[in-house]
Coordinates of C-alpha atoms and ligand atoms in Angstrom, one line a residue:
Chain A
M1 CA 78.0 102.5 101.8
N2 CA 80.9 101.0 99.9
L3 CA 83.1 103.9 100.7
L4 CA 82.5 103.6 104.4
A5 CA 83.3 100.0 104.2
L6 CA 86.5 100.8 102.4
V7 CA 87.5 103.5 105.0
G8 CA 86.7 101.1 107.8
R9 CA 88.8 98.4 106.2
V10 CA 91.8 100.7 105.6
F11 CA 91.6 101.9 109.2
L12 CA 91.4 98.4 110.7
A13 CA 94.4 97.4 108.5
F14 CA 96.2 100.3 109.9
L15 CA 95.4 99.4 113.5
T16 CA 96.5 95.9 112.9
Q17 CA 99.8 97.1 111.5
V18 CA 100.4 99.4 114.5
G19 CA 99.6 96.6 117.0
Q20 CA 101.8 94.1 115.2
F21 CA 104.6 96.6 115.1
T22 CA 104.3 97.5 118.7
L23 CA 104.4 93.8 119.7
F24 CA 107.5 93.3 117.4
A25 CA 109.2 96.3 119.0
L26 CA 108.6 95.1 122.5
V27 CA 109.7 91.6 121.8
S28 CA 112.8 92.8 120.0
L29 CA 113.8 95.2 122.8
S30 CA 113.3 92.6 125.5
H31 CA 115.6 90.3 123.5
C32 CA 118.2 93.1 123.7
L33 CA 118.6 92.6 127.4
R34 CA 118.7 88.9 127.6
P35 CA 121.6 86.6 126.5
P36 CA 122.9 85.1 124.3
F37 CA 124.4 88.0 122.6
Y38 CA 126.0 87.8 119.1
L39 CA 128.9 90.2 119.4
R40 CA 130.5 89.3 116.1
L41 CA 127.3 90.1 114.2
T42 CA 126.8 93.3 116.2
A43 CA 130.3 94.4 115.4
R44 CA 129.7 93.7 111.7
Q45 CA 126.5 95.8 111.7
M46 CA 128.3 98.6 113.5
I47 CA 130.8 98.7 110.8
E48 CA 128.2 98.5 108.1
I49 CA 126.1 101.4 109.6
G50 CA 128.9 103.5 111.1
Y51 CA 131.8 103.2 108.9
Y52 CA 130.2 102.7 105.5
S53 CA 127.7 105.6 106.0
L54 CA 130.4 108.1 106.6
P55 CA 130.8 109.3 103.0
V56 CA 127.1 109.8 102.4
V57 CA 126.6 111.5 105.8
G58 CA 129.8 113.6 105.4
L59 CA 128.8 114.9 101.9
T60 CA 125.3 115.7 103.1
A61 CA 126.7 117.6 106.1
I62 CA 129.3 119.7 104.4
F63 CA 126.9 121.0 101.8
T64 CA 124.2 121.6 104.4
G65 CA 126.7 123.6 106.5
M66 CA 127.7 125.7 103.5
V67 CA 124.2 126.4 102.3
L68 CA 123.2 127.4 105.8
A69 CA 126.0 129.9 105.9
L70 CA 125.3 131.2 102.5
Q71 CA 121.5 131.7 103.1
T72 CA 122.1 133.3 106.5
S73 CA 124.7 135.8 105.4
S74 CA 122.2 137.3 102.8
G75 CA 119.7 138.0 105.5
F76 CA 121.9 140.0 107.9
S77 CA 123.7 143.4 107.7
E78 CA 127.4 143.1 107.2
L79 CA 128.3 144.0 110.8
A80 CA 126.1 141.4 112.4
A81 CA 126.8 138.8 109.8
E82 CA 129.8 137.0 111.2
S83 CA 128.3 136.1 114.6
S84 CA 124.9 135.3 113.3
V85 CA 126.2 133.0 110.6
A86 CA 128.3 131.1 113.0
M87 CA 125.4 130.8 115.3
I88 CA 122.8 129.7 112.9
V89 CA 125.2 127.1 111.4
A90 CA 126.1 125.7 114.9
W91 CA 122.5 125.7 116.1
G92 CA 121.1 124.4 112.9
M93 CA 123.6 121.6 112.5
T94 CA 123.6 120.3 116.1
R95 CA 120.0 120.7 116.9
E96 CA 118.1 119.8 113.7
L97 CA 119.9 119.3 110.4
G98 CA 122.6 117.0 111.7
P99 CA 120.3 114.3 113.1
V100 CA 117.4 114.7 110.7
L101 CA 119.5 114.6 107.5
A102 CA 121.8 111.9 108.8
G103 CA 118.8 110.0 109.9
L104 CA 117.1 110.3 106.4
M105 CA 120.2 109.3 104.6
V106 CA 120.9 106.3 106.8
A107 CA 117.2 105.3 106.5
G108 CA 117.6 105.1 102.8
R109 CA 120.9 103.3 102.9
I110 CA 120.6 101.1 105.9
G111 CA 116.9 100.6 106.5
A112 CA 116.5 99.4 102.9
A113 CA 119.4 97.0 103.2
M114 CA 118.0 95.5 106.4
A115 CA 114.6 95.0 105.0
A116 CA 116.0 93.5 101.8
E117 CA 118.4 91.1 103.5
I118 CA 116.0 89.9 106.2
G119 CA 113.1 89.9 103.7
T120 CA 115.1 87.6 101.3
M121 CA 116.0 85.3 104.3
K122 CA 112.3 85.1 105.2
V123 CA 111.0 84.3 101.8
T124 CA 113.7 81.7 101.2
E125 CA 113.0 80.1 104.5
Q126 CA 116.3 80.9 106.1
V127 CA 114.6 82.5 109.0
D128 CA 112.7 79.2 109.5
A129 CA 116.0 77.4 109.2
L130 CA 117.4 79.5 112.1
Y131 CA 114.6 78.4 114.3
T132 CA 115.2 74.8 113.5
L133 CA 118.9 75.2 114.4
S134 CA 117.9 76.4 117.8
T135 CA 118.7 80.0 117.1
N136 CA 116.3 82.8 117.8
P137 CA 116.0 85.1 114.7
Y138 CA 115.2 88.1 117.0
K139 CA 118.5 87.6 118.7
Y140 CA 120.5 86.6 115.7
L141 CA 119.1 89.1 113.1
V142 CA 117.3 91.8 114.9
V143 CA 119.1 92.6 118.1
P144 CA 122.5 93.3 116.5
R145 CA 120.9 95.7 114.0
L146 CA 119.1 97.5 116.8
I147 CA 122.1 98.0 118.9
A148 CA 124.2 99.0 116.0
G149 CA 121.6 101.5 114.8
A150 CA 121.1 103.1 118.2
T151 CA 124.8 103.4 118.9
M152 CA 126.2 104.3 115.5
L153 CA 123.8 107.0 114.5
P154 CA 124.9 109.3 117.4
L155 CA 128.5 108.9 116.3
L156 CA 127.6 109.6 112.7
V157 CA 125.7 112.7 113.7
L158 CA 128.7 113.9 115.8
V159 CA 130.8 113.6 112.7
A160 CA 128.0 115.4 110.7
D161 CA 127.9 118.2 113.2
I162 CA 131.6 118.8 112.9
I163 CA 131.8 118.5 109.2
G164 CA 128.7 120.8 108.8
I165 CA 130.2 123.4 111.0
F166 CA 133.4 123.1 109.1
G167 CA 131.4 123.6 105.9
G168 CA 130.1 126.9 107.2
Y169 CA 133.5 127.9 108.3
V170 CA 135.0 127.2 104.9
L171 CA 132.3 129.1 103.1
G172 CA 132.4 132.0 105.6
T173 CA 136.1 132.5 105.5
T174 CA 136.6 132.1 101.8
K175 CA 133.5 133.5 100.1
L176 CA 132.0 135.9 102.8
G177 CA 135.3 137.1 103.9
F178 CA 134.9 136.5 107.7
S179 CA 138.0 136.3 109.8
E180 CA 139.1 132.8 110.7
H181 CA 139.6 133.6 114.4
G182 CA 136.3 135.6 114.7
Y183 CA 134.2 132.7 113.1
I184 CA 135.7 130.0 115.3
S185 CA 135.2 132.0 118.5
A186 CA 131.6 132.9 117.5
T187 CA 131.0 129.3 116.9
W188 CA 132.3 128.3 120.3
R189 CA 130.2 131.0 122.0
H190 CA 127.0 129.8 120.4
L191 CA 127.5 126.0 120.6
E192 CA 125.6 124.8 123.6
F193 CA 125.6 121.6 125.5
I194 CA 121.8 121.1 125.4
G195 CA 121.7 121.6 121.6
V196 CA 124.5 118.9 121.0
V197 CA 123.0 116.5 123.4
S198 CA 119.5 116.8 122.1
G199 CA 120.8 116.3 118.6
L200 CA 122.6 113.1 119.7
T201 CA 119.6 111.8 121.6
K202 CA 117.5 112.3 118.5
A203 CA 120.2 110.4 116.6
A204 CA 120.0 107.4 118.9
V205 CA 116.2 107.4 118.6
F206 CA 116.3 107.6 114.9
G207 CA 118.9 104.9 114.6
L208 CA 116.6 102.6 116.6
V209 CA 113.6 103.5 114.5
I210 CA 115.5 102.9 111.2
A211 CA 116.6 99.5 112.5
L212 CA 113.2 98.5 113.9
M213 CA 111.5 99.4 110.6
G214 CA 114.0 97.7 108.4
C215 CA 113.8 94.5 110.6
Y216 CA 110.0 94.6 111.0
H217 CA 109.2 95.0 107.3
G218 CA 111.9 92.4 106.5
I219 CA 110.7 89.8 108.9
H220 CA 107.0 90.3 107.9
S221 CA 107.6 90.3 104.1
R222 CA 106.0 87.5 102.2
G223 CA 105.6 86.3 98.7
G224 CA 108.9 86.3 96.8
A225 CA 110.9 89.1 95.2
Q226 CA 107.9 91.4 94.9
G227 CA 107.2 91.1 98.6
V228 CA 110.8 91.9 99.4
G229 CA 110.6 94.9 97.1
K230 CA 107.5 96.2 98.9
A231 CA 109.1 95.6 102.3
T232 CA 112.1 97.6 101.3
T233 CA 110.0 100.5 100.2
N234 CA 107.8 100.4 103.2
A235 CA 110.9 100.3 105.5
V236 CA 112.4 103.4 104.1
V237 CA 109.1 105.4 103.8
S238 CA 107.8 104.6 107.3
A239 CA 111.3 105.2 108.9
S240 CA 111.5 108.6 107.2
I241 CA 108.1 109.7 108.3
L242 CA 108.7 108.5 111.8
I243 CA 112.0 110.4 111.9
L244 CA 110.4 113.7 110.9
L245 CA 107.4 113.1 113.3
L246 CA 109.7 112.1 116.2
N247 CA 112.0 114.9 115.5
Y248 CA 109.1 117.3 116.3
V249 CA 108.2 115.4 119.4
L250 CA 111.7 115.3 120.8
T251 CA 112.3 119.0 120.0
E252 CA 109.1 119.8 122.0
M253 CA 110.3 117.6 124.8
F254 CA 113.8 119.3 124.9
F255 CA 113.0 122.9 124.3
A256 CA 109.4 123.6 125.1
Chain B
M1 CA 103.7 53.0 123.5
T2 CA 106.8 54.0 121.6
D3 CA 105.4 56.7 119.4
K4 CA 108.0 59.4 118.8
I5 CA 105.6 61.8 117.1
T6 CA 101.9 61.8 117.3
L7 CA 99.6 64.2 115.5
E8 CA 95.9 64.2 116.4
N9 CA 93.2 66.0 114.4
V10 CA 95.5 68.8 113.2
S11 CA 93.8 71.4 111.2
K12 CA 95.3 74.5 109.5
S13 CA 93.7 77.0 107.2
F14 CA 95.4 80.0 105.4
G15 CA 92.6 82.6 105.1
R16 CA 89.7 80.7 103.5
K17 CA 91.9 77.9 102.2
T18 CA 91.9 74.8 104.4
V19 CA 95.1 72.9 104.0
L20 CA 95.1 70.4 106.9
D21 CA 91.7 69.1 107.9
G22 CA 91.8 66.9 110.9
L23 CA 95.1 65.1 110.1
S24 CA 96.2 62.3 112.3
L25 CA 99.6 60.6 112.1
S26 CA 102.1 58.8 114.2
V27 CA 105.7 57.8 113.8
E28 CA 107.3 55.1 116.0
K29 CA 110.8 55.6 117.4
G30 CA 113.5 54.6 115.0
Q31 CA 111.0 54.3 112.1
S32 CA 111.1 56.0 108.8
L33 CA 107.8 57.3 107.6
V34 CA 107.4 58.7 104.1
I35 CA 104.5 61.0 103.3
I36 CA 103.4 61.1 99.6
G37 CA 100.8 63.3 98.1
G38 CA 100.1 65.7 95.3
S39 CA 101.8 69.0 95.0
G40 CA 100.2 71.6 97.3
S41 CA 98.4 69.0 99.4
G42 CA 100.1 70.3 102.6
K43 CA 103.0 68.0 103.1
S44 CA 105.5 70.8 103.9
V45 CA 102.8 72.6 106.0
T46 CA 102.6 69.3 108.1
L47 CA 106.3 69.2 108.8
K48 CA 106.3 73.0 109.7
C49 CA 103.4 72.5 112.1
I50 CA 105.4 69.8 114.0
L51 CA 108.4 72.1 114.1
G52 CA 106.3 74.9 115.3
L53 CA 107.1 77.2 112.4
I54 CA 103.4 77.3 111.6
H55 CA 100.8 77.2 114.4
P56 CA 97.9 74.8 113.7
D57 CA 94.5 76.1 114.2
R58 CA 93.3 73.0 116.1
G59 CA 94.7 69.6 117.2
S60 CA 97.4 68.2 119.2
I61 CA 101.0 67.4 118.3
K62 CA 103.1 65.3 120.7
V63 CA 106.8 64.6 120.6
D64 CA 107.9 61.8 123.0
G65 CA 104.4 62.0 124.5
R66 CA 104.7 65.7 125.3
E67 CA 102.4 68.2 123.9
T68 CA 104.3 70.7 121.8
V69 CA 101.5 73.0 120.6
G70 CA 101.9 76.3 122.5
L71 CA 105.4 75.7 123.8
S72 CA 107.3 78.8 124.9
G73 CA 110.2 80.1 122.9
R74 CA 112.9 78.6 125.2
E75 CA 111.2 75.2 125.5
R76 CA 110.6 75.1 121.8
A77 CA 114.3 75.8 121.2
R78 CA 115.2 73.0 123.5
M79 CA 112.9 70.7 121.7
L80 CA 114.2 71.7 118.3
S81 CA 117.8 71.0 119.3
R82 CA 116.8 67.3 118.9
F83 CA 115.5 67.9 115.4
G84 CA 117.2 68.2 111.9
M85 CA 115.4 69.6 109.0
L86 CA 116.1 69.6 105.3
F87 CA 114.1 72.2 103.7
Q88 CA 112.5 71.8 100.3
G89 CA 114.4 74.8 98.9
A90 CA 117.6 74.0 100.9
A91 CA 117.3 77.4 102.8
L92 CA 121.0 77.8 103.2
F93 CA 122.2 81.0 104.8
D94 CA 123.7 82.8 101.8
S95 CA 125.8 85.2 103.9
L96 CA 127.8 82.2 105.4
P97 CA 130.2 79.9 103.6
V98 CA 129.1 76.3 103.1
W99 CA 131.2 74.9 106.1
E100 CA 129.6 77.5 108.5
N101 CA 126.2 76.4 107.2
V102 CA 126.8 72.9 108.0
A103 CA 128.5 73.8 111.4
F104 CA 125.8 76.3 112.4
G105 CA 123.9 73.9 114.7
L106 CA 127.1 72.8 116.3
I107 CA 128.4 76.3 116.9
E108 CA 125.2 78.1 117.8
G109 CA 123.2 75.4 119.2
Q110 CA 125.7 73.2 121.0
G111 CA 128.4 75.8 121.6
I112 CA 131.2 73.8 120.0
R113 CA 134.4 75.7 119.1
R114 CA 134.6 77.0 115.5
K115 CA 137.8 74.9 114.8
E116 CA 136.3 71.7 115.9
A117 CA 133.0 72.4 114.4
R118 CA 134.7 73.1 111.1
D119 CA 136.4 69.6 111.1
R120 CA 133.0 68.0 111.8
A121 CA 131.5 70.0 109.1
V122 CA 134.1 68.7 106.6
D123 CA 133.4 65.2 107.7
T124 CA 129.7 65.6 107.3
L125 CA 130.2 67.2 103.8
A126 CA 132.2 64.1 102.8
Q127 CA 129.3 61.9 103.9
V128 CA 127.1 63.6 101.3
G129 CA 129.8 63.4 98.7
L130 CA 131.2 66.9 98.7
G131 CA 134.8 67.7 99.1
A132 CA 136.5 69.9 101.7
D133 CA 137.1 72.5 99.0
V134 CA 133.3 73.0 98.7
G135 CA 133.3 74.2 102.3
D136 CA 134.8 77.5 101.5
L137 CA 132.3 78.3 98.7
F138 CA 129.2 80.4 99.3
P139 CA 125.8 78.8 98.7
S140 CA 125.1 80.9 95.7
E141 CA 128.2 79.4 94.0
L142 CA 126.7 75.9 94.2
S143 CA 124.4 74.0 91.8
G144 CA 120.9 73.2 93.0
G145 CA 121.7 69.6 93.7
M146 CA 124.9 70.6 95.6
Q147 CA 122.8 73.0 97.7
K148 CA 120.4 70.2 98.6
R149 CA 123.3 68.0 99.7
V150 CA 124.7 70.9 101.8
G151 CA 121.2 71.2 103.3
L152 CA 121.2 67.5 104.0
A153 CA 124.6 67.8 105.7
R154 CA 123.3 70.7 107.8
A155 CA 120.3 68.6 108.9
I156 CA 122.3 65.7 110.1
A157 CA 125.5 67.5 111.4
T158 CA 124.2 67.7 115.0
R159 CA 123.3 63.9 115.0
P160 CA 119.6 64.6 115.8
E161 CA 117.1 62.2 117.1
I162 CA 114.5 63.2 114.7
I163 CA 115.1 64.3 111.1
F164 CA 112.7 65.7 108.5
F165 CA 113.6 65.4 104.9
D166 CA 111.4 67.6 102.6
E167 CA 112.0 66.2 99.1
P168 CA 115.6 65.2 99.6
T169 CA 116.1 63.8 96.1
T170 CA 114.2 66.3 93.8
G171 CA 116.7 68.0 91.6
L172 CA 119.4 65.4 91.9
D173 CA 120.6 63.1 89.2
P174 CA 119.5 59.5 89.6
I175 CA 122.9 58.3 90.9
M176 CA 123.2 61.0 93.4
A177 CA 119.6 60.5 94.3
D178 CA 120.4 56.9 95.2
V179 CA 123.4 58.0 97.2
I180 CA 121.2 60.3 99.2
N181 CA 118.6 57.5 99.8
D182 CA 121.4 55.2 101.0
L183 CA 122.6 58.0 103.3
I184 CA 119.1 58.5 104.8
V185 CA 118.8 54.8 105.4
K186 CA 122.3 54.8 107.0
C187 CA 121.4 57.9 109.2
V188 CA 118.4 56.0 110.6
K189 CA 120.5 52.9 111.3
D190 CA 123.5 54.7 112.7
L191 CA 121.9 57.4 114.7
G192 CA 118.8 55.3 115.5
A193 CA 117.0 58.4 114.2
T194 CA 113.4 58.7 113.6
T195 CA 112.7 60.2 110.2
L196 CA 109.8 61.8 108.5
S197 CA 110.3 62.3 104.8
I198 CA 108.3 63.8 101.9
T199 CA 108.9 62.7 98.4
H200 CA 107.3 62.4 95.0
D201 CA 109.8 59.9 93.9
M202 CA 108.4 56.4 94.4
S203 CA 111.7 54.6 94.0
S204 CA 113.1 56.8 96.7
A205 CA 110.1 56.2 98.9
S206 CA 110.3 52.4 98.6
K207 CA 114.0 52.6 99.4
I208 CA 113.9 54.8 102.6
A209 CA 110.4 54.0 104.0
D210 CA 109.4 51.6 106.6
R211 CA 105.9 52.9 106.3
I212 CA 104.2 55.1 103.8
A213 CA 101.3 57.5 104.3
M214 CA 99.3 59.4 101.7
L215 CA 98.0 62.9 102.3
Y216 CA 95.0 64.0 100.3
Q217 CA 92.7 66.9 101.0
G218 CA 94.1 67.6 104.3
R219 CA 94.1 64.1 105.8
M220 CA 95.8 60.8 105.6
I221 CA 93.8 58.6 103.3
W222 CA 96.0 55.6 103.5
E223 CA 98.9 54.3 105.7
G224 CA 100.7 51.1 105.6
P225 CA 104.0 49.2 105.3
A226 CA 106.2 50.4 102.5
K227 CA 105.8 47.2 100.4
D228 CA 102.0 47.3 100.4
V229 CA 101.9 50.7 98.6
W230 CA 101.9 49.1 95.2
N231 CA 98.8 47.1 95.9
S232 CA 97.1 49.1 98.5
G233 CA 93.6 48.5 97.2
N234 CA 93.1 52.2 97.5
D235 CA 92.2 53.9 94.2
Y236 CA 93.8 57.2 95.1
V237 CA 97.1 55.6 96.2
D238 CA 97.0 53.5 93.1
Q239 CA 96.6 56.4 90.8
F240 CA 99.4 58.3 92.6
V241 CA 102.1 55.6 92.8
H242 CA 101.5 54.6 89.2
G243 CA 101.4 58.2 88.1
R244 CA 98.2 58.1 86.1
A245 CA 96.4 61.2 84.9
D246 CA 93.0 59.4 85.1
G247 CA 91.5 58.3 88.4
P248 CA 89.7 59.7 91.4
I249 CA 92.3 62.4 92.0
R250 CA 91.5 65.4 89.8
M251 CA 94.5 67.7 89.7
A252 CA 93.4 71.3 90.1
L253 CA 94.8 72.9 87.1
R254 CA 93.8 76.3 88.3
A255 CA 95.3 77.2 91.6
Ligands
ATP301 N1 102.8 80.6 104.8 C1 101.7 80.3 104.0 N2 100.7 81.2 103.8 C2 99.7 81.0 103.0 N3 99.5 79.8 102.4 C3 100.5 78.8 102.5 C4 101.6 79.0 103.4 N4 102.3 77.9 103.3 C5 101.7 77.0 102.5 N5 100.5 77.6 102.0 C6 99.5 76.9 101.1 O1 99.3 75.7 101.6 C7 99.2 74.6 100.7 C8 100.1 73.5 100.8 O2 101.4 73.9 100.8 P1 102.7 72.9 101.0 O3 103.9 73.7 100.8 O4 102.5 72.2 102.2 O5 102.5 71.9 99.8 P2 103.3 70.6 99.5 O6 102.3 69.5 99.8 O7 104.5 70.6 100.2 O8 103.5 70.7 97.9 P3 104.9 70.4 97.1 O9 104.9 69.0 96.9 O10 104.6 71.1 95.8 O11 106.0 70.9 97.9 C9 99.6 75.4 99.3 O12 98.3 75.6 98.6 C10 100.1 76.7 99.7 O13 99.6 77.7 98.9
MG302 MG1 106.4 71.0 99.8

């Protein structure tokens, strides 16, 4: 009896959260379309997300490209190796690993920072103060982050794709002894438009999800430092799970 | 009728805890009303209900005779542009320097150019006894009392018609507290502003108040001219203004 009540309560709480989040997302997105716009703040967020995430995303991408090449080469005969390694690296980076890994890294870096910053503003009444100064917190805090997230992540993923493929190239030509010309031309042969575009679309969606989760958990945090800590964790965990889930859904939509 | 703000039967509960329980209150235009009451009695919640930061469960709140409960976002923003609010914890934007905090309502709310807004911010800072050099510091670099004064400057910078002060003098030394009291009195006179203040400090209350109201268990149990507060004939008010531990008010030691 008690157990059923518990399950019921957890389920209801979950539904409440989903409803609350959906409402938050709709309101935020509708504010993206209506002025006033805070260009200065949007630019600052773009720099924060796009520029300062470059090192993390770049490092992740280069090692991923290298390890892809290394793993693939051991699975093929020497003859087929050059073309298949180039293909797997190009496909893997552009379609899956570029967007997913960049998404997860940025979720950790940016999602957490957004939740912490907005959460602190919430619990110290700065969000209330915005209201009293005739400024809508959705427009002032949320919209710039959503726009920056959705536009900067595709750029980051584009960079990650290039660096990842470069990683595969470096490993292939130095360690595996492939010819430089052969590897590059094999990469060009296997790079397809739809693969790159699907990856960049995923990136835009992931960027939006990261920013939405960061802002949502920030703005709904309560109860001092502990509440902000919890909001930060929740923002990162929920964004990461959603990224993996949506990655499947989007792959299905593009390729199935 | 010249009531600027009227609350009728406002109730608000958080979960099972009732904070406001049928509270009624009115402030006349150009008047300064001070709300006194024990810690946790719902004074800050009352202000936030009027501003629309907290939605009351029941009751009506009118500003200039217009109902404000349930206003839409844009109408609410228009209404709030006539308000100034000093938060109990100052609530300064810690990502912005002090001058931008003070100029925020001018720049974002009224669309004044940054340079001009900055000059006005420096003037307003001077009014609360802070030099222009403070303008370039960040809120985290200020003492608690200085933060309070910046919060005050931010509340009055847009020259609002209605100003709320949530404990304007707590955390200030007695001299600065008196300066702030004078400033509040002056604001009311110069701007013709209507003010609603919260304080625990009876000397501050008697200085700035035209009228005083006492909040207890979610309603106003006494209201009258400021000078009557010392012999109100109400045991609760008497106990509070004389700061006695014994009396009808039993402080809940366990929250
Ligand atoms: N957002 C909120 N959620 C839940 N409870 C709240 C919230 N805001 C206030 N309360 C509760 O309402 C009660 C009144 O709070 P309020 O801040 O109005 O007190 P106060 O009269 O201003 O006290 P003080 O003089 O200490 O500032 C408190 O018991 C507080 O716990
Ligand atoms: Mg209070």
